[in-house]
XYZ file of C-alpha atoms in Angstrom:
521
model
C -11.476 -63.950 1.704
C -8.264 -64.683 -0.474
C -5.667 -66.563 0.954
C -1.636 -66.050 0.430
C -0.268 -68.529 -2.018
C 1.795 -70.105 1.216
C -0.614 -70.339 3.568
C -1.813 -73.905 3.759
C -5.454 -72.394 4.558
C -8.089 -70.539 3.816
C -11.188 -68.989 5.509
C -14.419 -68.203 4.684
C -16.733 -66.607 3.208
C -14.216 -66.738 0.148
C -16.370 -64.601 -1.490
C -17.046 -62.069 0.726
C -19.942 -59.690 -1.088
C -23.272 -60.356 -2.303
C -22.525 -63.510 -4.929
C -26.399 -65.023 -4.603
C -27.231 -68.574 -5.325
C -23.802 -69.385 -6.532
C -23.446 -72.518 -9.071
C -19.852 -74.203 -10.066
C -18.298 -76.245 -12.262
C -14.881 -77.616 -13.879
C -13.640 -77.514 -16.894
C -9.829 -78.928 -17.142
C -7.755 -77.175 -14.484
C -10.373 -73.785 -14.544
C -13.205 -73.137 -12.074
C -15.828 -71.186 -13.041
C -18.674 -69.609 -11.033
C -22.315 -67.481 -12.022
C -24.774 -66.045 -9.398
C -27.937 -64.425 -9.461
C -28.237 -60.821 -11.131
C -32.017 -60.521 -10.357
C -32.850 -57.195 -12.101
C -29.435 -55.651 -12.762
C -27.631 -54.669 -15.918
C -25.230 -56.420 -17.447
C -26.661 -59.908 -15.827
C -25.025 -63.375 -15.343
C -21.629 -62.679 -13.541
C -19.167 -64.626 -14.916
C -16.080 -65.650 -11.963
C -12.633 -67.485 -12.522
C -10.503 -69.183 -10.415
C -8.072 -72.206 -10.569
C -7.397 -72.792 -6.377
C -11.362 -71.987 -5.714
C -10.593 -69.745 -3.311
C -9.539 -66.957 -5.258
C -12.073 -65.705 -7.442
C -11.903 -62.588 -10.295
C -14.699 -61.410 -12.179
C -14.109 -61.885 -16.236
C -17.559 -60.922 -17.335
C -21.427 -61.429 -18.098
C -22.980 -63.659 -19.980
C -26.392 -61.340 -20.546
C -26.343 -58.067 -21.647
C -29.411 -56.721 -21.142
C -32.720 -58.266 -19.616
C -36.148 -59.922 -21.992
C -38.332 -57.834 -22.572
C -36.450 -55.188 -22.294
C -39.294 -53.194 -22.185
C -40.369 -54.884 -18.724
C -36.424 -54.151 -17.360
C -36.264 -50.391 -18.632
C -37.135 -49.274 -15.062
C -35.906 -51.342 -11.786
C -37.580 -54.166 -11.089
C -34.804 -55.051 -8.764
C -36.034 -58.291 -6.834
C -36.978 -59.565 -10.277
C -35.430 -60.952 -13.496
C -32.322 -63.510 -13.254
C -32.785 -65.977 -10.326
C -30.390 -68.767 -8.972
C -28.674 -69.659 -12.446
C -27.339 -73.344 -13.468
C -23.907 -73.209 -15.259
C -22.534 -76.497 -16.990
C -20.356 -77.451 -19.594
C -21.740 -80.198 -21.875
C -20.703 -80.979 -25.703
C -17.827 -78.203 -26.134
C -20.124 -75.184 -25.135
C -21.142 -73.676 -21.616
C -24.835 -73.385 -20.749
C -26.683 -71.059 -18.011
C -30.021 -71.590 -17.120
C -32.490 -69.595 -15.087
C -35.693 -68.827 -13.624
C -37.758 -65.466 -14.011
C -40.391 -65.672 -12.201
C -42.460 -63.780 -14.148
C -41.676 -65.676 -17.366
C -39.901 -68.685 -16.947
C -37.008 -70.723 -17.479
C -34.329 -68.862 -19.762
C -31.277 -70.564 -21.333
C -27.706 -69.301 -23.205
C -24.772 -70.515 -24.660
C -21.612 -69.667 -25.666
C -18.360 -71.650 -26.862
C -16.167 -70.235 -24.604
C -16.785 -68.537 -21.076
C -16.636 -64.882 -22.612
C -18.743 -65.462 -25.439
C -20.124 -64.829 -27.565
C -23.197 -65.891 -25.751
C -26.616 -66.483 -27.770
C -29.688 -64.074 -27.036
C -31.862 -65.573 -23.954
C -33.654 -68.858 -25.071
C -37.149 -69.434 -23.475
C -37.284 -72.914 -23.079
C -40.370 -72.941 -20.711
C -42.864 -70.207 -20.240
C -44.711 -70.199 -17.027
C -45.000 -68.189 -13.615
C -43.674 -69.125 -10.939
C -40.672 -71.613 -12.367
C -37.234 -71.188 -10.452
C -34.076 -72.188 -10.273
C -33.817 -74.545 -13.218
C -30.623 -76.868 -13.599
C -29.907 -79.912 -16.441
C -28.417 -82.698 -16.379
C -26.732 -84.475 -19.392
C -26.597 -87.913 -19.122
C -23.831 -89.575 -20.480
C -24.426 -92.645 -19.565
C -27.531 -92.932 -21.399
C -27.312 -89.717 -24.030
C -30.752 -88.703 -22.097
C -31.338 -85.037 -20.589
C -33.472 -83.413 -18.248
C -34.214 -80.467 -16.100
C -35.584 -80.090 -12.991
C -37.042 -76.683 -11.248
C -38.834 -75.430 -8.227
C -41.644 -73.468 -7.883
C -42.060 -69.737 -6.811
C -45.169 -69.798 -4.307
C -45.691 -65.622 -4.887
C -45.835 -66.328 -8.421
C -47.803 -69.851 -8.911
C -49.098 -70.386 -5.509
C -46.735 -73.302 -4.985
C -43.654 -74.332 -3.754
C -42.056 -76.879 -1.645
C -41.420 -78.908 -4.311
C -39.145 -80.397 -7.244
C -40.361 -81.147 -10.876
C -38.596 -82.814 -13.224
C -38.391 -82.639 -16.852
C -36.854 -84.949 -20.048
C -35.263 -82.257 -21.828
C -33.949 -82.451 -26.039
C -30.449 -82.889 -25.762
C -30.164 -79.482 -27.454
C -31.102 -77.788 -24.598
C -34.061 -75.704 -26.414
C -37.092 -77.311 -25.348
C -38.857 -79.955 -22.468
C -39.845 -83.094 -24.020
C -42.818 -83.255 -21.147
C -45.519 -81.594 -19.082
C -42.945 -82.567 -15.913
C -43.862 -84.842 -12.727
C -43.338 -83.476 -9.363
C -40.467 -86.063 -8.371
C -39.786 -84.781 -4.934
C -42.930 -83.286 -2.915
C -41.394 -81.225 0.314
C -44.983 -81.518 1.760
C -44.522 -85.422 1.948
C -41.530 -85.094 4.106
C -41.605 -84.486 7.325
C -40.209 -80.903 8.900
C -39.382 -80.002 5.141
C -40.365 -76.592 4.028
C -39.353 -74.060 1.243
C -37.465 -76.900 -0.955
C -35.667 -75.142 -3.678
C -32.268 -74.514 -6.020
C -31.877 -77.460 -7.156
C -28.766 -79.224 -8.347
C -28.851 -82.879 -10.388
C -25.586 -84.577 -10.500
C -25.262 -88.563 -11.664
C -22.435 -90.210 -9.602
C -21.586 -93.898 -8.377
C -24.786 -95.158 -9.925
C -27.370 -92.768 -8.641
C -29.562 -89.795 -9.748
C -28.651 -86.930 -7.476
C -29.937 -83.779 -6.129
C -28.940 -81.124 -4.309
C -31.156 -79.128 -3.040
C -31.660 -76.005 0.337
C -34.741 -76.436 2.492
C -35.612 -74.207 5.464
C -35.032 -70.536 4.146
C -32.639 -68.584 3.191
C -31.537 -67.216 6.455
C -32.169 -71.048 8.745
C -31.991 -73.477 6.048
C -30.092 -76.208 5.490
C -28.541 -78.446 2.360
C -30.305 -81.874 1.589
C -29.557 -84.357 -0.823
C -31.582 -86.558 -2.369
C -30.587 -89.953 -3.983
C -32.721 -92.200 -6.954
C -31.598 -95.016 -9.275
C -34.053 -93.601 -11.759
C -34.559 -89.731 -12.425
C -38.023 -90.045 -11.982
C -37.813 -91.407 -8.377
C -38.692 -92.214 -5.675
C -35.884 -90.427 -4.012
C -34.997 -90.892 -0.782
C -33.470 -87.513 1.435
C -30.499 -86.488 4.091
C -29.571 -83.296 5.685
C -25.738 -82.983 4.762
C -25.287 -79.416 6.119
C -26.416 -77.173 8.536
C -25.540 -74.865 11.501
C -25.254 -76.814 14.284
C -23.029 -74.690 16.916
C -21.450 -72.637 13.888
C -22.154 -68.742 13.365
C -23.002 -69.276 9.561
C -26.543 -69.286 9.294
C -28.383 -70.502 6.912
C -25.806 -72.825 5.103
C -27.147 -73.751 1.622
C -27.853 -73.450 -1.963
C -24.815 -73.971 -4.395
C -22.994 -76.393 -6.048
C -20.528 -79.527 -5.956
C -17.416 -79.848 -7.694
C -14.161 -82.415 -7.966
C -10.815 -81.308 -8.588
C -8.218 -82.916 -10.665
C -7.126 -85.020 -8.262
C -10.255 -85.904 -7.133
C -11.016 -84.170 -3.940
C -14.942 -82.696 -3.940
C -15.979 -79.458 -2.595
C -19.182 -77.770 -2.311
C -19.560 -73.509 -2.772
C -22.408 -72.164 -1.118
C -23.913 -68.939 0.304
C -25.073 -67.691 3.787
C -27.320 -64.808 4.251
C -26.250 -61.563 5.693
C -28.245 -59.169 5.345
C -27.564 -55.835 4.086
C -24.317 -57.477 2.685
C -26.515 -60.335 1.244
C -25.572 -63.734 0.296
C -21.718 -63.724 0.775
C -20.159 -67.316 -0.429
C -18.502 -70.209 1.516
C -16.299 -73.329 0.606
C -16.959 -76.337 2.096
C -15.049 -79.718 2.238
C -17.069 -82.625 0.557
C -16.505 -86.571 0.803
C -18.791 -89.278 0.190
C -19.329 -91.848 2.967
C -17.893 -95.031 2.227
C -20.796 -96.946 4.022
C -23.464 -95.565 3.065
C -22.496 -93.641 0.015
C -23.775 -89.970 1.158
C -22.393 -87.163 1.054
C -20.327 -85.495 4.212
C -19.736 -81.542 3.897
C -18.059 -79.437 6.313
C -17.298 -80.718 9.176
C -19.587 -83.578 9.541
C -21.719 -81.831 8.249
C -21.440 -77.922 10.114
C -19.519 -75.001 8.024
C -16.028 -74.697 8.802
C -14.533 -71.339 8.823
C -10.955 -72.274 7.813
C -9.645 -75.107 6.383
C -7.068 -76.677 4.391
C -6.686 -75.393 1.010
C -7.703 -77.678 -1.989
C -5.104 -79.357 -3.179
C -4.467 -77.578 -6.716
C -1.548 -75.196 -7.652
C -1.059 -72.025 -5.399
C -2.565 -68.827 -7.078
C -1.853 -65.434 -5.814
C -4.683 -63.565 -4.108
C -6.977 -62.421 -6.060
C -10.873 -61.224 -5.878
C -13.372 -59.224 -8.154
C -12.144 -55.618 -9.157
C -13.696 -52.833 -6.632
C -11.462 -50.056 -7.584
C -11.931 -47.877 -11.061
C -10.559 -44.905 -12.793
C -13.310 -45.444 -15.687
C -10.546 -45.118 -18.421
C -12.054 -44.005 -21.726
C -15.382 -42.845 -19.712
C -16.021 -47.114 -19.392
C -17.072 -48.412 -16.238
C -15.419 -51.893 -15.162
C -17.169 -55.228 -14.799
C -17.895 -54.825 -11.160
C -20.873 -52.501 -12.324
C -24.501 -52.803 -13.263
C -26.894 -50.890 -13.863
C -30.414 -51.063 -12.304
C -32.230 -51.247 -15.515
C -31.701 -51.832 -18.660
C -28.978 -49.070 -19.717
C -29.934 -46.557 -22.404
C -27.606 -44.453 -25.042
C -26.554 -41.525 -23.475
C -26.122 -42.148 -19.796
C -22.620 -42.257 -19.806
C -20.183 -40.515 -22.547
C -17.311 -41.892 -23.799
C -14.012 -40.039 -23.928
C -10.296 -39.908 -24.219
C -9.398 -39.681 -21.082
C -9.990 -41.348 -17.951
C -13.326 -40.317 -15.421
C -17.085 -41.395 -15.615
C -18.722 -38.651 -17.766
C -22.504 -39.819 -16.673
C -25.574 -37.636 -17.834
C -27.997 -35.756 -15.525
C -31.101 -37.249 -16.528
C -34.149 -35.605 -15.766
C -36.610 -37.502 -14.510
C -40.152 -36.880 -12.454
C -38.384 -39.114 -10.038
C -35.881 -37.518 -9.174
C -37.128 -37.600 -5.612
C -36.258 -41.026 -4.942
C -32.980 -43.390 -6.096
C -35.114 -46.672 -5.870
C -36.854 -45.451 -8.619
C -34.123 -44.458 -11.328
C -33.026 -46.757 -13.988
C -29.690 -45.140 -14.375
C -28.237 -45.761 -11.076
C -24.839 -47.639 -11.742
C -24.010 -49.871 -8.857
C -21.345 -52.249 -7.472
C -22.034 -55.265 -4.357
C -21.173 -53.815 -0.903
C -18.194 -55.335 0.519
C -18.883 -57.591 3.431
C -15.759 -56.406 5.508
C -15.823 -53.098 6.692
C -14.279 -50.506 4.521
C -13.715 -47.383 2.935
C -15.181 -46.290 -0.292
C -14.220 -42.526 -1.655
C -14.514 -41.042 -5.066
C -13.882 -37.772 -6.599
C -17.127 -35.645 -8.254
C -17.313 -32.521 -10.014
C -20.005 -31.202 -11.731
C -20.065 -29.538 -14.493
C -21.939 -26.750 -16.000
C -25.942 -27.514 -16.021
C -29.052 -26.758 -15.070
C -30.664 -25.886 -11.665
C -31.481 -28.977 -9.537
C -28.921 -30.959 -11.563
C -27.366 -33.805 -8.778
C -25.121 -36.192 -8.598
C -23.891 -38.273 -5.960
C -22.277 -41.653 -4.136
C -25.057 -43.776 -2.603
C -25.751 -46.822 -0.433
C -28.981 -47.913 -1.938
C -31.243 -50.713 -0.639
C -34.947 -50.781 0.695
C -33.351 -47.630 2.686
C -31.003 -45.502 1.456
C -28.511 -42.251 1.822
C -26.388 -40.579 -0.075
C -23.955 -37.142 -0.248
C -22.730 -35.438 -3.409
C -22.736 -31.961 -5.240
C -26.457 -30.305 -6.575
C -26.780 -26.852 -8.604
C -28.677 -24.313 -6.623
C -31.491 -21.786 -8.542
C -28.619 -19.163 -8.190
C -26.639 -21.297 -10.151
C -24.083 -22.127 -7.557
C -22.628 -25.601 -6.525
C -23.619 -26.661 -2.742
C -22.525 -29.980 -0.692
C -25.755 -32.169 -0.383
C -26.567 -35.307 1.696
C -29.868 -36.761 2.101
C -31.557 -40.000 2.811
C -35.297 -41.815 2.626
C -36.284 -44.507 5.155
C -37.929 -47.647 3.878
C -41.577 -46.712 3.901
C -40.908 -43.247 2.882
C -41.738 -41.831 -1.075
C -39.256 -39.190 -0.945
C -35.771 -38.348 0.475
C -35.109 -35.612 2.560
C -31.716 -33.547 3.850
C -29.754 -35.543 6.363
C -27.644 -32.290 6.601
C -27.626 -28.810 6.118
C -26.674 -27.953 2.453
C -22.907 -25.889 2.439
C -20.684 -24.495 -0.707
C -18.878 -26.036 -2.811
C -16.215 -24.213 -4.789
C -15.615 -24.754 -7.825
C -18.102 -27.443 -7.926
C -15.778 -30.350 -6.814
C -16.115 -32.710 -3.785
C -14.327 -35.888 -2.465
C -17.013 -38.230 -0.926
C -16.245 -40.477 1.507
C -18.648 -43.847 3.392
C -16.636 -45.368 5.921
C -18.731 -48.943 6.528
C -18.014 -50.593 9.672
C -19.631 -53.221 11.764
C -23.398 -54.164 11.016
C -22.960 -52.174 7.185
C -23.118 -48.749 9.597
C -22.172 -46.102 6.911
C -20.862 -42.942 8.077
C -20.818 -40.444 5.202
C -17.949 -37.549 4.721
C -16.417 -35.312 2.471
C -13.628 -32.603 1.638
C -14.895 -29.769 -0.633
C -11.222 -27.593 0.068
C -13.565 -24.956 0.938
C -11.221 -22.911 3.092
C -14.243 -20.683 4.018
C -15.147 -23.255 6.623
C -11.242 -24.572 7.638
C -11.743 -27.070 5.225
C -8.335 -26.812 3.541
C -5.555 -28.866 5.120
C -7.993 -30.154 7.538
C -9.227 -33.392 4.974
C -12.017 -35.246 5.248
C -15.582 -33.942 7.457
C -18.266 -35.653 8.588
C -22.032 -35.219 7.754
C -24.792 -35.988 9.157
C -25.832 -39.640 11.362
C -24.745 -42.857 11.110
C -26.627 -44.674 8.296
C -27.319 -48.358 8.518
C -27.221 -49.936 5.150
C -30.801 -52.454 4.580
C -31.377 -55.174 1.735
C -33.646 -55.075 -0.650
C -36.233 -58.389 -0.223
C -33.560 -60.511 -1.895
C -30.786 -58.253 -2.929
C -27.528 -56.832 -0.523
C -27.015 -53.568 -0.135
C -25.287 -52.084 -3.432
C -22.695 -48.808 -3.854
C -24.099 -46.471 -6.617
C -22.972 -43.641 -8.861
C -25.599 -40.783 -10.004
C -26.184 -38.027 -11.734
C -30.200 -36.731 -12.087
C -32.214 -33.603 -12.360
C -35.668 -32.782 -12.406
C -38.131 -33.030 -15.338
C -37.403 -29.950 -17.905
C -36.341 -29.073 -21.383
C -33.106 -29.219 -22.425
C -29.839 -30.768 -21.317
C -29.275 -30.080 -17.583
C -25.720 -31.224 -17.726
C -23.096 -33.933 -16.535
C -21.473 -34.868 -13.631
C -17.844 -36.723 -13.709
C -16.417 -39.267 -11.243
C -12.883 -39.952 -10.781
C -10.755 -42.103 -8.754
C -13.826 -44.290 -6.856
C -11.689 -46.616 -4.445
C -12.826 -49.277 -1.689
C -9.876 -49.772 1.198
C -11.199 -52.401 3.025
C -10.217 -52.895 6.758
C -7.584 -55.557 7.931
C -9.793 -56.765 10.858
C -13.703 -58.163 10.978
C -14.988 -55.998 13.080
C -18.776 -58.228 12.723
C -17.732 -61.550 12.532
C-alpha cells in the first residue's frame, strides 16, 4: 500500500495486486521492478519508484509473445515466467523462462525502450526462471535456472551456466550446482537470484511452494560450488504465507532490502518489502524481522515521494487503453478502433466461442485489486447484429460477468451470466431485463475473500430504475485463480460465428474506488 510522504512508515503488501515473481534493481537514485506476464499481452511490466514503496507502472518491455502463432489464443498459465531484470554495461536486460521453449532475453538502452525482439538464448522444456550475473570482478558471466518438473520431469534443482558476456548465448551444457534432493526437508527449489557480495557467489532462491515456502540463500567462493544453504525468511507466527521469491537491493546510502511476493489466491501474488542486513558474524543475510515478514516498518531511508501506485482508472482517450491492460492473447488489428474522442470503441468479434470468456483472445484485462473495492464502467452498444455482447467480467478458472446483448428482435436487454470451473459453457445468473437505449452502468463491488457482487443502473424507469441508482443482480460471486494467475477485471465485446460485421460496443469512464479499510487482512 502507498504510504504519505510524512509518515515515517509503511505497510505491506506495497504492491497490493497480482505483481508475480517480482525482480529489482538500482540504477542511480531509480528503482525499477518487472514481474511475470505469463500469457498476457503486452508482457514484461515495467514499475518505477524512487522510495520503493511507491510504485507506478511506465510500461512493457514485450509487445507481443514468440511464436505468435502459439499466443494467438490464451494460453494463460503459459509464456513469460519469473523474469530477471539487471542493468549491466549501459543497457537493461530481462530474462525469462517459457516453459515450453526456453530461456528468452531483451534489451533496451533505457527502461522504455526501445527493447530488441525476444532473444532465445537456450531452447529447452522445462527451463525457468533464468537470472545472470556479470562479474565484475573477473569480466566472467553466467546464468543459472531451475527446472519445470511438468515440462522436463525435473525440478528441485539449480543449474548453472558460463554465459558470453553479450548475453546471447551459454558457453556450456550447465552443471547442476545446487541439487534440492541432497538437502534435507528441501523441496520445489526455484527463482533463482545470483548476486556476488563480500567475497562470495550468492543465491537467492524460494523452496517449499508458492503458498508455504520459504527464502534460502545459498553461499560459494566459486560459482560452481559447493554451496552451502540457510533459511533467511519464513512465516513463523506471521499471517503472510508463503514468504519468497524476489529480489535484493541497496540503496544509496547503503541500507539493503529485499521485495518479494506472498500468495493470495484469487488476488494472486501481491508484493512485500522486507528489511535486509547481513550478519556481522557470520556474514548471512537477516530479512524481516529475524527473519519473519513484518507488516509495517520504517521507511527506507531515501527522499519522500508522494503516494503513488499503478493506474486503475481510464477514460481510453483517443479509443487507447492505458498500461494497466493486457490482452489475453496476442492482440489483432481491429479489436479496438481508434478515434477522436475519448471511450473504448472495441469490436464484437464473432467467434464459435462465444460461449465461454476463458476461451477468447480478445478479452482486455487489468490485475484485481487486493483491497476490496469498487469497479464501475459505462457500456453502450451500438448498432449490430443479433447475439452481439459485451460486458465487465471477473475472469479466472471461474468466472461471471453482466453487460448489454442484442436480442433476435433486435432490442438491447441487461445480461449477467457466469460458468463454474469445470463447466464448458456459461449460463444466466439472472433473468435477462431491457435496456433502453442500449446503455448500462455496471457495477462489482469486491469485498472480503474477492466476493464480487455484480450491479447495474440501466435508467429504465419502466422498472423504478430512474433516481433509484444502482441494482443488484443475481448471487454473490467468488472470484478463483487461474493455476498460477490472480483473478483479472476484463472488458468484452463478442458475438456468435456469422457473416458480416455484428457491431461494436463502447466503454466509458471504467473506475476502481477502493475501500479505506481491509476488510480480509
Amino acid at each position: 500500500m502507498s504510504a504519505a510522504p510524512d509518515d515515517p512508515v509503511y505497510r505491506n503488501p506495497v504492491l497490493d495486486a497480482d505483481w508475480s515473481d517480482p525482480d529489482v534493481i538500482r540504477v542511480g537514485d531509480d528503482f525499477y521492478l518487472t514481474a511475470s506476464s505469463f500469457g498476457r499481452v503486452p508482457g514484461l511490466p515495467l514499475l518505477h519508484s524512487r522510495d520503493l514503496v511507491n510504485w507506478t507502472l511506465v510500461g512493457h518491455a514485450l509487445q507481443r509473445l514468440e511464436p505468435e502463432g502459439e499466443f494467438a489464443v490464451p494460453r494463460h498459465d503459459c509464456g513469460v515466467w519469473a523474469p530477471s531484470l539487471r542493468h549491466h554495461d549501459g543497457r537493461f536486460w530481462i530474462f525469462w523462462g517459457d516453459p515450453d521453449q526456453g530461456v528468452f532475453q531483451v534489451n533496451a538502452p533505457e527502461i522504455r525502450g526501445p527493447w530488441t525482439r525476444p532473444h532465445l538464448v537456450k531452447a529447452g522444456k522445462g527451463l525457468i526462471d533464468p537470472c545472470p550475473l556479470w562479474d565484475d570482478e573477473t569480466g566472467e558471466a553466467y546464468l543459472v535456472h531451475a527446472w519445470a518438473k511438468s515440462r522436463s520431469g525435473v525440478k528441485n534443482r539449480l543449474t548453472g551456466h558460463r554465459m558470453h558476456p553479450h548475453g546471447t548465448e551459454l558457453l556450456d551444457e550447465g552443471k547442476v550446482i545446487v541439487d534440492g534432493d541432497r538437502l534435507p526437508g528441501w523441496f520445489t527449489l526455484e527463482g533463482p537470484k545470483p548476486y556476488r557480495h563480500d567475497g562470495w557467489f550468492w543465491i537467492l532462491a524460494p523452496a517449499g511452494g508458492v503458498e508455504t515456502g520459504w527464502q534460502g540463500a545459498f553461499r560459494s567462493r566459486a560459482f560452481f560450488g559447493p554451496y552451502e544453504e540457510k533459511v533467511v525468511l519464513e512465516q513463523k507466527d506471521t499471517d503472510v504465507n508463503g514468504p519468497h521469491q524476489g529480489g535484493w537491493v541497496r540503496t544509496p546510502s547503503g541500507e539493503d532490502w529485499f521485495l518479494h511476493f506472498q500468495q493470495r489466491g484469487a488476488y494472486g501474488r501481491v508484493v512485500h518489502l522486507q528489511p535486509m542486513r547481513w550478519d556481522g558474524g557470520e556474514g548471512w543475510p537477516v530479512i524481516g524481522d529475524d527473519g519473519a515478514p513484518v507488516t509495517e516498518h520504517r521507511r527506507p531511508d531515501l527522499p519522500p515521494q508522494k503516494p503513488a501506485a499503478p493506474a486503475t482508472d481510464d477514460d481510453f482517450p483517443g479509443g487507447r487503453p492505458g498500461r494497466q491492460w493486457q490482452w489475453t492473447a496476442n492482440p489483432r488489428d481491429g479489436w479496438a478502433t481508434h478515434h477522436s474522442a475519448d471511450g473504448l470503441r472495441l469490436t464484437c468479434v464473432r467467434t464459435p466461442d462465444a460461449h465461454d470468456l476463458r476461451l477468447l483472445p480478445n478479452v482486455l484485462t487489468q490485475r484485481l485489486p487486493g483491497t476490496p473495492c469498487t469497479v464501475e464502467v459505462d457500456l453502450r452498444l451500438d448498432d449490430g447484429e443479433p447475439g452481439a455482447r459485451a460486458g465487465l467480467a471477473v475472469l479466472g478458472d471461474a468466472y461471471s460477468w453482466i453487460g448489454l446483448e442484442r436480442g433476435p428482435d433486435g432490442t438491447v436487454r441487461l445480461v449477467h451470466r457466469f460458468a463454474e470451473t469445470v463447466a464448458e459453457q456459461e449460463r444466466d445468473a439472472a433473468p435477462p431485463r431491457p435496456a433502453p437505449g442500449g446503455r448500462a452502468r455496471l457495477r462489482v463491488d469486491i469485498g472480503a475473500g474477492a466476493r464480487c457482487r455484480f450491479s447495474y443502473d440501466t435508467g429504465d424507469d419502466t422498472q423504478g430504475g430512474a433516481g433509484e441508482g444502482f441494482r443488484p443482480s443475481g448471487q454473490v460471486f467468488a472470484a478463483t485463480p487461474w493455476r498460477w494467475v490472480g483473478a483479472l477485471l476484463g472488458l468484452v465485446a463478442v458475438a456468435p460465428t456469422g457473416q458480416g460485421h455484428a457491431g461494436t460496443a463502447t466503454f466509458t469512464q471504467f473506475r476502481i474506488r477502493i475501500q479505506e479499510k481491509r476488510a480480509d487482512r
